[in-house]
XYZ file of C-alpha atoms in Angstrom:
655
model
C 0.002 0.298 -0.276
C 1.288 3.413 -0.874
C 2.328 5.300 1.425
C -0.319 8.354 2.855
C -0.569 10.992 5.270
C -4.053 9.099 6.154
C -3.931 6.334 8.694
C -6.628 3.277 9.582
C -6.203 1.537 12.906
C -7.962 -0.485 15.716
C -9.002 0.846 18.952
C -11.018 0.555 21.635
C -14.024 2.454 22.906
C -15.174 2.217 26.244
C -18.704 3.191 27.067
C -21.681 2.556 28.811
C -23.509 -0.486 27.512
C -26.848 -1.873 28.448
C -25.994 -5.427 26.203
C -27.615 -6.843 23.597
C -28.772 -10.047 25.452
C -29.935 -13.477 23.338
C -31.412 -13.356 20.040
C -35.242 -14.725 20.541
C -35.055 -18.014 19.183
C -38.434 -18.562 17.937
C -38.967 -17.418 14.356
C -40.808 -14.525 13.896
C -43.779 -15.786 11.879
C -45.832 -12.142 11.389
C -45.707 -8.979 10.330
C -44.316 -6.666 12.911
C -45.569 -3.377 13.833
C -44.927 -1.652 11.074
C -45.023 2.562 11.883
C -43.691 3.686 8.377
C -46.753 2.103 6.032
C -49.313 4.194 4.439
C -53.601 3.195 3.883
C -53.606 1.565 0.900
C -56.384 3.684 -0.566
C -54.010 6.579 -0.255
C -51.286 4.988 -3.416
C -54.070 5.801 -5.780
C -53.225 9.497 -4.740
C -49.560 9.645 -5.620
C -47.598 10.073 -8.209
C -47.549 6.748 -10.338
C -44.082 6.125 -9.798
C -43.991 6.614 -5.868
C -47.889 4.703 -5.545
C -45.509 1.686 -7.592
C -42.646 1.724 -5.486
C -44.462 2.200 -2.779
C -46.675 -1.273 -3.372
C -43.347 -3.012 -4.443
C -42.429 -6.273 -2.561
C -43.556 -5.161 0.928
C -42.154 -7.304 4.030
C -44.495 -10.223 5.251
C -41.952 -11.096 8.050
C -38.779 -10.451 9.052
C -37.471 -14.018 8.182
C -35.035 -15.446 8.362
C -33.656 -12.434 10.324
C -34.183 -13.230 14.232
C -35.639 -10.862 16.722
C -33.350 -9.154 18.753
C -35.337 -8.336 22.215
C -33.264 -9.667 24.903
C -31.610 -6.343 26.020
C -32.662 -4.303 29.105
C -31.903 -0.789 30.306
C -28.944 -1.238 32.687
C -25.845 -0.165 31.052
C -22.830 -1.071 31.650
C -18.780 0.393 31.181
C -18.004 -2.346 28.003
C -15.035 -2.112 25.647
C -16.082 -1.799 22.202
C -14.396 -2.669 19.333
C -13.877 0.346 17.451
C -11.952 1.525 13.688
C -10.478 4.549 13.850
C -9.615 6.725 10.380
C -7.326 9.690 10.350
C -6.284 12.056 8.636
C -4.722 16.004 9.402
C -8.588 17.272 9.409
C -10.580 14.248 10.813
C -10.934 11.737 13.189
C -13.123 9.442 12.110
C -14.668 6.538 14.667
C -16.369 3.062 13.575
C -18.106 0.541 15.325
C -17.368 -2.411 12.991
C -19.540 -4.915 15.718
C -22.676 -2.224 15.692
C -23.574 -2.260 11.834
C -20.503 -0.183 10.839
C -21.697 2.534 11.872
C -19.948 5.522 11.964
C -20.057 6.491 15.480
C -18.388 10.062 15.736
C -16.589 12.492 13.353
C -14.308 15.091 14.521
C -12.987 18.299 12.588
C -9.500 18.884 14.235
C -9.044 22.587 12.924
C -12.519 23.360 15.036
C -12.116 21.288 17.302
C -16.174 20.421 16.742
C -17.882 17.087 16.978
C -19.792 16.854 13.402
C -22.191 14.206 14.314
C -24.904 13.702 17.577
C -22.417 11.311 19.204
C -24.258 9.410 21.711
C -22.873 9.009 24.773
C -24.273 5.614 25.732
C -25.188 2.288 23.669
C -28.764 1.697 24.827
C -31.063 -0.476 21.925
C -34.485 0.265 21.273
C -36.905 -1.487 19.244
C -36.433 0.777 16.472
C -34.873 -1.797 13.932
C -36.661 -4.010 11.267
C -35.624 -6.993 13.740
C -35.557 -5.020 16.959
C -32.455 -3.926 18.700
C -31.108 -0.377 17.255
C -29.527 2.357 18.500
C -29.475 6.232 17.914
C -25.988 8.454 17.183
C -23.943 8.648 14.034
C -24.316 7.586 10.255
C -25.983 4.484 9.588
C -26.186 2.816 6.791
C -29.683 0.928 6.191
C -30.334 -1.271 3.424
C -33.046 -4.443 3.114
C -36.549 -2.566 3.618
C -38.308 0.499 4.930
C -37.130 1.178 8.605
C -33.398 0.769 10.239
C -31.361 -2.560 8.954
C -31.743 -5.593 10.857
C -27.595 -5.829 10.792
C -28.247 -1.975 12.857
C -26.194 -4.252 16.292
C -24.522 -6.676 14.050
C -21.102 -7.285 13.186
C -20.081 -6.427 9.534
C -16.669 -7.792 7.815
C -14.168 -5.119 7.798
C -10.967 -4.995 6.536
C -8.314 -2.629 5.230
C -7.343 -1.904 1.705
C -5.465 0.699 -0.998
C -8.271 2.838 -2.301
C -8.615 6.160 -4.499
C -5.627 7.791 -4.958
C -3.443 5.175 -2.480
C -5.359 6.511 0.193
C -5.715 3.389 2.910
C -9.569 2.830 2.887
C -11.538 1.061 4.799
C -14.272 -1.555 3.587
C -17.424 -2.888 5.179
C -19.555 -5.271 4.017
C -21.896 -8.004 4.670
C -24.599 -10.326 3.183
C -28.308 -8.487 3.585
C -30.400 -11.596 4.508
C -33.901 -10.106 3.687
C -33.613 -9.677 0.320
C -30.197 -11.847 -0.091
C -27.841 -8.918 -1.338
C -24.582 -8.445 -0.564
C -23.177 -4.689 -0.183
C -20.373 -3.072 0.506
C -19.257 0.347 1.806
C -15.670 1.759 1.451
C -14.413 4.779 3.779
C -11.559 6.620 3.113
C -9.925 10.347 3.988
C -8.469 11.951 1.196
C -5.277 13.653 2.275
C -6.227 17.407 3.736
C -9.992 16.390 2.722
C -12.384 17.621 5.123
C -14.532 15.344 4.093
C -15.037 11.922 4.470
C -16.116 9.716 1.924
C -17.779 6.853 0.989
C -18.565 5.059 -1.411
C -21.629 2.297 -1.801
C -22.277 -0.797 -3.388
C -24.942 -3.178 -3.915
C -25.140 -6.393 -6.123
C -27.603 -8.886 -6.877
C -26.244 -11.896 -7.504
C -29.454 -13.934 -8.283
C -31.072 -14.755 -12.184
C -34.359 -12.762 -10.815
C -35.112 -8.867 -10.105
C -35.234 -7.985 -6.623
C -36.147 -5.121 -4.556
C -33.287 -2.755 -2.945
C -33.358 -0.234 -0.583
C -30.978 1.873 1.024
C -30.818 5.521 3.271
C -28.233 6.839 4.445
C -28.653 8.218 8.096
C -26.836 11.154 9.702
C -27.552 12.258 13.645
C -26.839 15.613 14.222
C -27.594 17.887 17.129
C -30.876 19.503 17.787
C -30.879 22.666 19.335
C -32.848 25.426 19.384
C -32.022 27.464 16.715
C -30.757 24.586 14.283
C -31.626 24.176 10.824
C -31.640 22.105 8.186
C -31.137 22.976 4.529
C -31.521 21.165 0.847
C -32.033 22.570 -2.364
C -36.354 21.632 -2.339
C -39.423 23.590 -2.132
C -41.350 21.103 -1.902
C -41.890 17.488 -0.289
C -44.215 15.241 1.413
C -44.927 15.023 5.423
C -45.079 11.446 6.621
C -45.850 11.231 10.649
C -47.170 8.555 12.431
C -51.184 8.595 11.344
C -49.852 6.827 8.469
C -50.631 9.453 5.163
C -47.930 10.903 2.585
C -48.874 14.715 2.207
C -47.384 17.077 -0.546
C -46.797 19.997 1.517
C -44.653 23.440 0.686
C -41.342 23.745 1.981
C -40.539 25.057 4.551
C -43.183 26.863 5.473
C -46.563 24.591 6.009
C -49.138 25.010 8.688
C -47.917 28.296 9.896
C -44.422 27.038 11.032
C -41.260 26.758 9.510
C -41.159 23.583 8.983
C -36.312 23.682 8.317
C -36.481 23.914 11.922
C -36.312 20.281 13.838
C -38.282 21.848 17.115
C -41.176 23.621 14.983
C -43.451 20.871 15.607
C -45.142 18.740 18.445
C -44.554 15.448 17.230
C -42.333 13.149 15.654
C -42.280 13.676 11.147
C -40.630 12.467 8.641
C -40.153 15.265 5.744
C -38.876 13.976 2.309
C -38.034 16.421 -0.650
C -38.650 16.817 -3.748
C -34.785 17.361 -5.144
C -35.368 18.100 -8.655
C -33.325 16.282 -11.010
C -30.968 18.640 -12.119
C -29.672 19.883 -8.499
C -27.174 19.046 -6.716
C -28.091 16.541 -4.286
C -27.140 17.653 -0.899
C -28.407 18.302 2.651
C -27.050 20.070 5.606
C -27.664 21.151 9.410
C -26.336 24.339 10.744
C -26.644 25.477 13.983
C -27.478 29.399 15.580
C -23.693 30.109 14.259
C -24.538 28.675 10.583
C -21.467 25.883 11.605
C -22.847 22.490 10.983
C -22.521 18.984 8.576
C -23.415 18.727 5.106
C -23.795 15.482 3.045
C -23.795 15.451 -0.523
C -23.624 12.667 -2.787
C -23.573 11.463 -6.826
C -26.924 11.872 -8.350
C -27.645 8.118 -7.706
C -28.530 8.854 -4.667
C -31.561 11.199 -5.045
C -33.578 11.242 -2.255
C -33.335 13.231 0.989
C -35.000 13.457 4.471
C -35.388 15.335 7.425
C -36.622 13.421 10.881
C -37.902 15.355 13.807
C -38.805 14.026 16.781
C -40.822 17.257 17.653
C -41.392 19.520 21.134
C -43.927 17.607 22.090
C -43.677 14.958 25.425
C -43.933 12.170 23.363
C -41.051 13.076 21.024
C -38.752 14.216 24.203
C -40.145 11.150 26.143
C -38.390 9.080 23.519
C -35.392 10.929 23.193
C -34.628 10.626 26.744
C -35.223 6.999 26.369
C -32.299 6.813 23.689
C -29.838 8.023 25.953
C -28.980 8.997 29.074
C -30.111 11.907 31.366
C -28.840 15.333 30.550
C -27.610 14.528 26.861
C -28.986 16.669 23.931
C -31.534 15.982 21.902
C -30.532 14.862 17.607
C -32.495 14.885 14.553
C -31.501 12.794 10.920
C -30.657 13.792 7.863
C -30.901 11.285 5.364
C -30.271 10.187 1.690
C -31.457 7.095 -0.231
C -32.332 5.800 -3.455
C -35.878 6.975 -3.861
C -37.794 9.861 -2.923
C -39.523 8.668 0.238
C -38.298 5.469 2.637
C -41.666 3.944 1.889
C -40.371 2.795 -1.127
C -38.435 0.027 -2.800
C -36.865 0.383 -6.468
C -35.715 -2.563 -8.579
C -32.262 -4.205 -9.082
C -31.859 -6.489 -11.826
C -30.494 -10.057 -12.331
C -27.105 -9.789 -12.399
C -27.022 -5.917 -11.747
C -25.437 -3.730 -9.507
C -26.032 -0.079 -8.061
C -23.235 2.468 -6.469
C -22.311 5.751 -5.663
C -20.241 8.151 -3.683
C -21.488 10.153 -0.707
C -19.355 12.385 1.403
C -19.575 13.793 4.756
C -17.704 17.663 6.273
C -18.194 20.465 7.790
C -20.164 23.219 6.640
C -19.007 26.648 7.544
C -22.047 29.631 6.458
C -23.212 33.088 7.284
C -25.931 32.383 9.963
C -27.287 35.813 8.842
C -28.109 34.283 5.812
C -29.076 30.339 6.451
C -31.301 31.454 9.219
C -32.774 34.440 7.362
C -36.221 34.564 6.284
C -35.354 34.087 2.315
C -35.585 30.374 1.947
C -33.889 30.393 -1.201
C -31.517 32.682 -0.510
C -30.301 30.515 2.290
C -30.202 27.323 0.616
C -28.408 29.217 -2.622
C -25.484 30.260 0.184
C -25.147 26.994 1.875
C -24.758 25.503 -1.772
C -21.939 28.136 -2.761
C -20.283 27.322 0.430
C -20.596 23.685 -0.008
C -19.029 24.452 -3.708
C -16.109 26.426 -2.566
C -15.002 23.600 -0.231
C -15.900 20.378 -2.386
C -17.257 21.303 -5.385
C -19.268 18.466 -7.326
C -16.734 18.129 -10.423
C -14.534 16.490 -7.200
C -16.960 14.302 -6.096
C -18.116 12.943 -9.223
C -14.132 12.207 -10.369
C -14.041 10.435 -6.681
C -16.852 7.962 -7.733
C -15.031 7.017 -11.462
C -11.159 6.618 -9.487
C -13.546 4.150 -7.044
C -15.485 2.275 -8.649
C -12.806 0.314 -10.275
C -10.735 -0.349 -7.052
C -14.346 -1.660 -5.476
C -13.665 -5.082 -6.758
C -9.885 -5.037 -5.557
C -9.786 -7.808 -2.735
C -8.889 -6.327 1.114
C -5.333 -6.181 2.658
C -5.815 -6.448 5.794
C -8.863 -8.496 7.824
C -9.891 -6.010 10.929
C -13.086 -7.566 12.019
C -15.261 -10.247 11.196
C -19.224 -10.480 10.210
C -21.523 -13.473 9.911
C -21.371 -16.818 8.287
C -24.193 -16.330 6.376
C -22.632 -15.120 3.084
C -20.365 -17.633 2.927
C -23.282 -19.695 3.663
C -24.886 -18.117 0.616
C -22.316 -18.217 -1.587
C -21.648 -21.368 -1.009
C -25.149 -22.695 -2.419
C -25.244 -19.882 -5.378
C -21.108 -20.506 -6.498
C -21.109 -16.559 -6.196
C -18.341 -14.764 -7.778
C -18.343 -11.526 -5.521
C -14.524 -9.544 -6.116
C -14.128 -7.553 -3.080
C -16.362 -8.783 -0.890
C -15.064 -12.662 0.480
C -17.145 -14.342 2.173
C -15.006 -16.743 3.577
C -15.868 -19.893 4.026
C -14.021 -20.133 7.751
C -17.111 -17.699 9.263
C -19.317 -20.880 8.693
C -20.359 -21.516 12.750
C -22.907 -23.962 13.995
C -26.305 -21.490 12.673
C -24.945 -22.663 9.504
C -23.784 -25.838 9.814
C -27.119 -27.807 9.420
C -27.514 -25.835 6.381
C -24.241 -26.587 4.623
C -25.016 -30.448 5.198
C -28.234 -29.936 3.745
C -26.759 -28.210 1.268
C -24.266 -31.402 0.936
C -26.039 -34.175 1.432
C -29.681 -33.124 0.149
C -30.394 -34.218 4.003
C -30.857 -31.918 7.081
C -29.653 -33.123 10.326
C -31.958 -35.009 12.784
C -29.659 -35.668 15.117
C -29.656 -31.981 16.799
C -33.663 -32.282 18.246
C -34.022 -31.400 21.440
C -38.019 -30.822 23.356
C -35.555 -28.097 25.834
C -34.659 -25.952 23.041
C -35.905 -24.632 19.665
C -34.398 -25.839 16.197
C -31.684 -23.309 15.349
C -32.680 -20.683 12.567
C -35.015 -21.402 9.611
C -33.662 -20.119 6.036
C -37.035 -19.923 3.814
C -35.050 -18.286 0.308
C -36.889 -20.480 -2.374
C -33.562 -22.330 -3.188
C -33.569 -23.550 0.676
C -37.510 -24.191 0.473
C -37.023 -26.679 -2.422
C -34.158 -28.024 -0.691
C -36.378 -28.972 2.376
C -38.931 -30.004 0.005
C -36.807 -32.589 -1.327
C -35.563 -33.801 1.640
C -36.201 -36.805 3.531
C -39.150 -35.747 6.230
C -38.340 -35.530 10.544
C -39.674 -33.417 12.773
C -36.803 -30.679 12.374
C -36.830 -31.054 8.510
C -40.706 -30.555 8.606
C -40.707 -28.022 11.211
C -38.038 -25.739 8.914
C -39.946 -26.460 5.828
C -43.681 -24.801 7.396
C -41.671 -22.068 8.262
C -40.316 -21.417 4.672
C -43.721 -22.326 3.189
C -45.355 -19.965 5.420
C -42.676 -17.105 4.725
C -43.591 -18.177 0.592
C -47.274 -17.603 1.456
C -48.326 -21.512 1.523
C -49.948 -21.441 4.533
C -51.745 -24.811 4.087
C -48.923 -26.302 3.306
C -46.655 -24.947 6.658
C -49.642 -25.991 8.645
C -49.598 -29.917 7.368
C -45.684 -29.885 7.981
C -45.717 -28.793 11.026
C -48.762 -31.232 11.697
C -46.441 -33.685 10.674
C -43.509 -32.435 13.097
C -45.531 -32.355 15.795
C -46.631 -35.924 14.902
C -43.108 -37.009 14.847
C -42.331 -35.196 18.079
C -44.356 -33.259 19.887
C -42.959 -30.223 20.630
C -43.588 -26.805 22.206
C -42.193 -24.803 19.456
C -43.798 -26.175 16.505
C -47.237 -25.728 18.659
C -46.437 -22.532 19.115
C -45.739 -22.260 15.044
C -49.419 -23.478 14.967
C -51.112 -21.510 17.340
C -49.928 -18.758 15.269
C -50.682 -19.665 12.085
C -54.645 -20.629 13.452
C -54.920 -17.316 14.996
C -53.223 -15.154 12.025
C -56.257 -17.235 10.236
C -59.155 -16.225 12.269
C -59.685 -19.531 13.627
C -59.771 -18.727 17.843
C -60.686 -21.756 18.975
C -57.629 -23.664 17.694
C -55.595 -20.792 18.193
C -56.333 -21.402 21.777
C -55.767 -24.994 21.506
C -52.529 -24.492 19.924
C -51.460 -21.741 22.823
C -52.352 -24.227 25.483
C -50.197 -26.977 23.880
C -47.042 -24.960 23.381
C -47.166 -23.610 26.975
C -48.198 -26.970 28.397
C -45.283 -28.347 26.619
C -42.963 -25.694 27.784
C -43.706 -25.787 30.695
C -43.459 -29.366 31.640
C -40.220 -29.684 30.019
C -37.302 -30.631 32.122
C -34.141 -28.024 31.833
C -36.993 -26.006 29.030
C -34.312 -22.949 27.450
C -35.819 -20.087 30.166
C -34.898 -17.635 26.913
C -37.000 -19.536 24.442
C -39.705 -20.042 27.430
C -40.196 -16.071 27.689
C -40.609 -15.376 23.802
C -43.528 -18.156 23.619
C -45.246 -16.842 26.435
C -44.638 -13.022 25.110
C -46.614 -14.946 21.846
C -48.773 -17.100 23.509
C -50.560 -14.845 26.045
C -51.797 -12.341 23.672
C -53.175 -15.062 21.139
C -55.117 -16.006 24.773
C -56.127 -12.657 25.325
C -57.441 -12.019 21.636
C -59.354 -14.868 21.714
C -60.921 -13.946 24.960
C -59.593 -16.599 27.092
C -57.842 -14.175 29.922
C -58.212 -17.273 32.712
C -55.433 -19.372 30.789
C -53.663 -16.799 30.147
C -53.681 -16.266 33.931
C -52.457 -19.768 34.906
C -49.773 -19.612 31.778
C -48.517 -16.540 32.915
C -48.868 -17.583 36.841
C -46.227 -20.913 36.046
C -43.645 -18.243 34.654
C -40.699 -18.286 36.593
C -40.201 -15.122 38.816
C -37.734 -13.310 37.189
C -39.563 -13.620 33.511
C -42.834 -12.266 35.101
C -40.934 -9.487 36.904
C -39.100 -8.343 33.308
C -41.386 -5.447 32.875
C -42.953 -6.738 28.963
C -44.228 -9.090 31.420
C -45.538 -6.276 33.680
C -47.739 -4.918 31.097
C -48.989 -8.638 30.163
C -50.059 -9.326 33.907
C -52.076 -5.653 33.915
C -53.342 -6.507 30.448
C -54.763 -10.026 32.454
C -55.951 -8.394 35.088
C -58.028 -5.592 32.786
C -59.779 -8.802 30.934
C -60.558 -10.424 34.168
C -61.978 -7.142 35.127
C -59.366 -6.581 38.255
C -59.171 -2.806 37.013
C -57.720 -1.802 40.541
C -55.036 -4.993 40.382
C -54.063 -3.434 36.315
C -53.694 -0.160 37.819
C -51.286 -0.810 41.149
C -49.343 -1.862 38.110
C -48.994 1.081 36.384
C -48.582 2.877 39.846
C -45.866 0.810 41.093
C -43.594 1.569 37.404
C -42.340 -0.396 35.498
C -40.284 -0.214 31.773
C -40.716 -2.171 28.856
C -37.447 -2.120 27.133
C -38.614 -3.271 24.272
C -41.283 -0.995 23.370
C -41.313 -0.812 19.817
C -41.549 2.533 17.884
C -44.726 3.814 17.735
C -46.419 1.372 20.013
C -49.049 2.804 21.597
C -49.873 -0.100 23.918
C -48.783 1.996 27.124
C -51.487 4.903 26.837
C -54.273 2.411 25.264
C -53.802 0.301 28.430
C -53.580 2.876 30.624
C -56.967 4.716 29.202
C -58.718 1.504 29.735
C -57.641 2.060 33.650
C -58.516 5.583 34.523
C -59.688 9.189 32.849
C -56.512 10.619 34.337
C -53.797 11.838 32.261
C -51.210 9.375 31.453
C -48.009 9.737 33.373
C -44.926 10.933 32.178
C -43.598 7.743 32.496
C -45.494 6.280 30.206
C -45.919 8.873 27.204
C -44.336 7.448 24.177
C -47.429 8.488 21.956
C -45.706 9.908 18.778
C -49.404 11.371 16.788
C -51.939 13.307 18.015
C -54.338 11.372 20.409
């Protein structure tokens, strides 16, 4: 590698961290509550291209990934692996074990931190599969929302990049859409900007839906403003409607100021095709951060928490007391995050984006003339990073995207190696080493090599390992000799494919061969989803009885099963059975906030409002409360007409 003033080194970052805990071992068969959706009837009112992409290939579940819901709210000092990129202008810190998040970016000449840098790592239920944390720059691939890789390790390595600059390559196999991707980060010598080259590849022989948004958390200040080259856009709140709006003035407020609104909201901008693609956040002095890119990354967005009590509560929930708030400036492949775009068989899409300081005249960028403010910001950007420089960086980087890494710094999952073994894909630049194959992948490797899924690992006290649901794996399961594990996994794959009747038959065969609480749970959820409450009750009761009667049952799996089955029983009107199941759970499970809430719901269903109210009065925290979930406020409203206590105020839309 050529000598450079830029360096990349391993480091350690010590932070208060709430441990992620174990993955939920039960397959997430059903769609999760999705705050990022619109009423399907509204699609007819959208521009035709947007309507097509909003309706294109929505997720039916987050399979084959597992939920990450094992974290709590207790943080302990923890040493985290970090990779630091540094030149004479910037110091950039990356967390490879947390989705390759750019955790911090410090501008040396001014001593300014350009990003909102969260002083803690506190997971919360914002990712598609659960655990996510706020701050920094995150790389979101897969489907609408925060990636399933938010709190997962990526592969990371160093290689020689554009102009001989040392480059950090991050890569993984995104499992929702079965796509490999890479992010190459480099700091040109003397540059005030971090460069990121991003490439998504479709190695399959069919078109696939793709999604990408780069989310940048910036400090939220009272007088802070976000600038973008647009006069109109779309408002999306948690009422699930996309509303075309003028920008920045809308409904009596200047929406370019993140605190000029009461509720969390997304503002997607209509950036003209001929305009340079950029977005900036500045403080009262005109200082801040600007993000720009080549034209492929066309979308720009502002996310705000708002000044109301719900947004303020969420801000505190995601960090520690006294920490400042943040907003997010974002860039994506489509106009809105509700859209997915097609990527042709064998195709790829790539671009370069850049992050650096914005220094502008505050009297102009915070002045009343919106056109003048954004024109001034764009002029300042052009002076420090001309658009031609970004385009040239893309042309210099793309031929190097296939270059093999030199030194591996961090290892991701083995799922990419398994998919390469199955598909025989040639993916220069992003090696998925067979050495990364681990216990989760080995049964599937056996199926691939022998045509038989190993049955000897079956054990009633623990659930089967992760299921794979893509068509090639489903077809292999269909051709394999039957058995309890084979039929269990086949049922999961058939369910994911929409073949619900065959899924039930596969699970029934599995149960006949080996009674299992985990298979009974699948059948119970299937019956509840299909609108068969009596069969759902029978399945939920069978699952609970078998789990509670199994010696040495995995406590994590037992808690996950109870969390699924108790709502099924409540929805079917059998609070009496739900009560019996709940009372037989171990004390440490019943003491968790999620189960305290379930206890209150059971008591309510049994008519004991005073008992349910006592649980709320005693206080509890649901660590994995889902973004947009109103279960706390709706349960409280069933108890009393009293105002909702501030501790339970997480509402993200008007009551």
